[in-house]
Amino acid sequence: MSTTPKILALSGSIRSGSFNSKTLQVATAGAKDAGADVSVVDLKDFPLPMYNGDLEEAEGLPENAAKLQALFAECDGFLIASPEYNGFFSPLLKNTLDWISRLPDDAPSPFDGKVAAIMSASPGGLGGMRGLVHVRQLLTNLGVIVLPDQVAVSSAYKAFDESGNLTDERKAKQLEALGAKLVNLAAKLQA
């Protein structure tokens, strides 16, 4: 691992104007300010079929899944924002992580021992907090150390201005601090 923590940032939403992508930008700025090398991945650039064991057996790992595996493997940590759908996280994020986890028996996991910070934004009053419980569980199952801190932006329709900036300074500071905490933990684990 390098001395400068490498962080991969991604949103579980590919919707144009996604609140979660806007939320991720704030945490990403905090990670960069803390000295990380941050790469932002737009999952729209890595389309994947729904995970299907028969498809995997017949055709192998999709090319985009292999590309994402390589990106995840190169990083020390992850900033992940996910919308909440009916109390769970996005199917896009679940499918992506499922494909990335499909490895040959002798391949090292791109998740093991990495660290993650999670966040969400939602028009609802809880800001997607219920979905983060499941994001945390899945990442932990994959071997990722997930920071206990997490941030949820509620009333997301009103939380951002016309330029996409988060208007709640307190929430923005929480997101920036979350990004910085991730970088600090990743650096400690490298030492």
mmCIF file with all atom_site columns, N, CA, C and O in Angstrom, residues 91-110:
data_model
loop_
_atom_site.group_PDB
_atom_site.id
_atom_site.type_symbol
_atom_site.label_atom_id
_atom_site.label_alt_id
_atom_site.label_comp_id
_atom_site.label_asym_id
_atom_site.label_entity_id
_atom_site.label_seq_id
_atom_site.pdbx_PDB_ins_code
_atom_site.Cartn_x
_atom_site.Cartn_y
_atom_site.Cartn_z
_atom_site.occupancy
_atom_site.B_iso_or_equiv
_atom_site.pdbx_formal_charge
_atom_site.auth_seq_id
_atom_site.auth_comp_id
_atom_site.auth_asym_id
_atom_site.auth_atom_id
_atom_site.pdbx_PDB_model_num
ATOM 1  N N  . PRO A 1 91  ? -30.762 -1.683  -5.422 1.00 0.00 ? 91  PRO A N  1
ATOM 2  C CA . PRO A 1 91  ? -30.442 -2.916  -6.141 1.00 0.00 ? 91  PRO A CA 1
ATOM 3  C C  . PRO A 1 91  ? -29.172 -2.763  -6.984 1.00 0.00 ? 91  PRO A C  1
ATOM 4  O O  . PRO A 1 91  ? -28.423 -3.715  -7.145 1.00 0.00 ? 91  PRO A O  1
ATOM 5  N N  . LEU A 1 92  ? -28.927 -1.569  -7.502 1.00 0.00 ? 92  LEU A N  1
ATOM 6  C CA . LEU A 1 92  ? -27.715 -1.319  -8.277 1.00 0.00 ? 92  LEU A CA 1
ATOM 7  C C  . LEU A 1 92  ? -26.470 -1.585  -7.446 1.00 0.00 ? 92  LEU A C  1
ATOM 8  O O  . LEU A 1 92  ? -25.541 -2.276  -7.892 1.00 0.00 ? 92  LEU A O  1
ATOM 9  N N  . LEU A 1 93  ? -26.439 -1.060  -6.231 1.00 0.00 ? 93  LEU A N  1
ATOM 10 C CA . LEU A 1 93  ? -25.277 -1.261  -5.366 1.00 0.00 ? 93  LEU A CA 1
ATOM 11 C C  . LEU A 1 93  ? -25.134 -2.732  -4.979 1.00 0.00 ? 93  LEU A C  1
ATOM 12 O O  . LEU A 1 93  ? -24.033 -3.286  -5.028 1.00 0.00 ? 93  LEU A O  1
ATOM 13 N N  . LYS A 1 94  ? -26.233 -3.371  -4.643 1.00 0.00 ? 94  LYS A N  1
ATOM 14 C CA . LYS A 1 94  ? -26.186 -4.796  -4.262 1.00 0.00 ? 94  LYS A CA 1
ATOM 15 C C  . LYS A 1 94  ? -25.664 -5.646  -5.405 1.00 0.00 ? 94  LYS A C  1
ATOM 16 O O  . LYS A 1 94  ? -24.781 -6.492  -5.223 1.00 0.00 ? 94  LYS A O  1
ATOM 17 N N  . ASN A 1 95  ? -26.187 -5.432  -6.600 1.00 0.00 ? 95  ASN A N  1
ATOM 18 C CA . ASN A 1 95  ? -25.770 -6.212  -7.760 1.00 0.00 ? 95  ASN A CA 1
ATOM 19 C C  . ASN A 1 95  ? -24.286 -5.983  -8.064 1.00 0.00 ? 95  ASN A C  1
ATOM 20 O O  . ASN A 1 95  ? -23.547 -6.917  -8.367 1.00 0.00 ? 95  ASN A O  1
ATOM 21 N N  . THR A 1 96  ? -23.858 -4.739  -7.974 1.00 0.00 ? 96  THR A N  1
ATOM 22 C CA . THR A 1 96  ? -22.450 -4.408  -8.231 1.00 0.00 ? 96  THR A CA 1
ATOM 23 C C  . THR A 1 96  ? -21.544 -5.128  -7.242 1.00 0.00 ? 96  THR A C  1
ATOM 24 O O  . THR A 1 96  ? -20.548 -5.761  -7.637 1.00 0.00 ? 96  THR A O  1
ATOM 25 N N  . LEU A 1 97  ? -21.862 -5.040  -5.966 1.00 0.00 ? 97  LEU A N  1
ATOM 26 C CA . LEU A 1 97  ? -21.023 -5.697  -4.951 1.00 0.00 ? 97  LEU A CA 1
ATOM 27 C C  . LEU A 1 97  ? -21.071 -7.215  -5.088 1.00 0.00 ? 97  LEU A C  1
ATOM 28 O O  . LEU A 1 97  ? -20.059 -7.896  -4.877 1.00 0.00 ? 97  LEU A O  1
ATOM 29 N N  . ASP A 1 98  ? -22.232 -7.753  -5.462 1.00 0.00 ? 98  ASP A N  1
ATOM 30 C CA . ASP A 1 98  ? -22.325 -9.201  -5.684 1.00 0.00 ? 98  ASP A CA 1
ATOM 31 C C  . ASP A 1 98  ? -21.376 -9.638  -6.801 1.00 0.00 ? 98  ASP A C  1
ATOM 32 O O  . ASP A 1 98  ? -20.646 -10.622 -6.663 1.00 0.00 ? 98  ASP A O  1
ATOM 33 N N  . TRP A 1 99  ? -21.384 -8.915  -7.925 1.00 0.00 ? 99  TRP A N  1
ATOM 34 C CA . TRP A 1 99  ? -20.490 -9.288  -9.030 1.00 0.00 ? 99  TRP A CA 1
ATOM 35 C C  . TRP A 1 99  ? -19.020 -9.131  -8.637 1.00 0.00 ? 99  TRP A C  1
ATOM 36 O O  . TRP A 1 99  ? -18.195 -9.990  -8.961 1.00 0.00 ? 99  TRP A O  1
ATOM 37 N N  . ILE A 1 100 ? -18.692 -8.053  -7.934 1.00 0.00 ? 100 ILE A N  1
ATOM 38 C CA . ILE A 1 100 ? -17.291 -7.831  -7.540 1.00 0.00 ? 100 ILE A CA 1
ATOM 39 C C  . ILE A 1 100 ? -16.809 -8.942  -6.612 1.00 0.00 ? 100 ILE A C  1
ATOM 40 O O  . ILE A 1 100 ? -15.636 -9.318  -6.627 1.00 0.00 ? 100 ILE A O  1
ATOM 41 N N  . SER A 1 101 ? -17.707 -9.499  -5.823 1.00 0.00 ? 101 SER A N  1
ATOM 42 C CA . SER A 1 101 ? -17.319 -10.540 -4.865 1.00 0.00 ? 101 SER A CA 1
ATOM 43 C C  . SER A 1 101 ? -17.070 -11.901 -5.508 1.00 0.00 ? 101 SER A C  1
ATOM 44 O O  . SER A 1 101 ? -16.568 -12.814 -4.863 1.00 0.00 ? 101 SER A O  1
ATOM 45 N N  . ARG A 1 102 ? -17.403 -12.063 -6.793 1.00 0.00 ? 102 ARG A N  1
ATOM 46 C CA . ARG A 1 102 ? -17.252 -13.346 -7.485 1.00 0.00 ? 102 ARG A CA 1
ATOM 47 C C  . ARG A 1 102 ? -15.808 -13.507 -7.936 1.00 0.00 ? 102 ARG A C  1
ATOM 48 O O  . ARG A 1 102 ? -15.372 -12.891 -8.900 1.00 0.00 ? 102 ARG A O  1
ATOM 49 N N  . LEU A 1 103 ? -15.060 -14.331 -7.232 1.00 0.00 ? 103 LEU A N  1
ATOM 50 C CA . LEU A 1 103 ? -13.627 -14.492 -7.478 1.00 0.00 ? 103 LEU A CA 1
ATOM 51 C C  . LEU A 1 103 ? -13.263 -15.949 -7.676 1.00 0.00 ? 103 LEU A C  1
ATOM 52 O O  . LEU A 1 103 ? -13.882 -16.833 -7.075 1.00 0.00 ? 103 LEU A O  1
ATOM 53 N N  . PRO A 1 104 ? -12.206 -16.207 -8.456 1.00 0.00 ? 104 PRO A N  1
ATOM 54 C CA . PRO A 1 104 ? -11.673 -17.563 -8.487 1.00 0.00 ? 104 PRO A CA 1
ATOM 55 C C  . PRO A 1 104 ? -11.180 -17.933 -7.085 1.00 0.00 ? 104 PRO A C  1
ATOM 56 O O  . PRO A 1 104 ? -10.850 -17.051 -6.282 1.00 0.00 ? 104 PRO A O  1
ATOM 57 N N  . ASP A 1 105 ? -11.111 -19.220 -6.801 1.00 0.00 ? 105 ASP A N  1
ATOM 58 C CA . ASP A 1 105 ? -10.744 -19.679 -5.462 1.00 0.00 ? 105 ASP A CA 1
ATOM 59 C C  . ASP A 1 105 ? -9.415  -19.124 -4.964 1.00 0.00 ? 105 ASP A C  1
ATOM 60 O O  . ASP A 1 105 ? -9.242  -18.896 -3.778 1.00 0.00 ? 105 ASP A O  1
ATOM 61 N N  . ASP A 1 106 ? -8.460  -18.906 -5.863 1.00 0.00 ? 106 ASP A N  1
ATOM 62 C CA . ASP A 1 106 ? -7.133  -18.483 -5.427 1.00 0.00 ? 106 ASP A CA 1
ATOM 63 C C  . ASP A 1 106 ? -6.932  -16.966 -5.455 1.00 0.00 ? 106 ASP A C  1
ATOM 64 O O  . ASP A 1 106 ? -5.876  -16.463 -5.108 1.00 0.00 ? 106 ASP A O  1
ATOM 65 N N  . ALA A 1 107 ? -7.943  -16.206 -5.842 1.00 0.00 ? 107 ALA A N  1
ATOM 66 C CA . ALA A 1 107 ? -7.804  -14.756 -5.961 1.00 0.00 ? 107 ALA A CA 1
ATOM 67 C C  . ALA A 1 107 ? -8.041  -14.079 -4.617 1.00 0.00 ? 107 ALA A C  1
ATOM 68 O O  . ALA A 1 107 ? -8.953  -14.451 -3.870 1.00 0.00 ? 107 ALA A O  1
ATOM 69 N N  . PRO A 1 108 ? -7.229  -13.063 -4.302 1.00 0.00 ? 108 PRO A N  1
ATOM 70 C CA . PRO A 1 108 ? -7.475  -12.315 -3.064 1.00 0.00 ? 108 PRO A CA 1
ATOM 71 C C  . PRO A 1 108 ? -8.726  -11.446 -3.195 1.00 0.00 ? 108 PRO A C  1
ATOM 72 O O  . PRO A 1 108 ? -9.043  -10.958 -4.275 1.00 0.00 ? 108 PRO A O  1
ATOM 73 N N  . SER A 1 109 ? -9.415  -11.270 -2.101 1.00 0.00 ? 109 SER A N  1
ATOM 74 C CA . SER A 1 109 ? -10.632 -10.456 -2.103 1.00 0.00 ? 109 SER A CA 1
ATOM 75 C C  . SER A 1 109 ? -10.281 -8.977  -2.236 1.00 0.00 ? 109 SER A C  1
ATOM 76 O O  . SER A 1 109 ? -9.380  -8.493  -1.557 1.00 0.00 ? 109 SER A O  1
ATOM 77 N N  . PRO A 1 110 ? -11.007 -8.239  -3.074 1.00 0.00 ? 110 PRO A N  1
ATOM 78 C CA . PRO A 1 110 ? -10.768 -6.805  -3.162 1.00 0.00 ? 110 PRO A CA 1
ATOM 79 C C  . PRO A 1 110 ? -11.385 -6.029  -1.988 1.00 0.00 ? 110 PRO A C  1
ATOM 80 O O  . PRO A 1 110 ? -11.278 -4.811  -1.925 1.00 0.00 ? 110 PRO A O  1
#
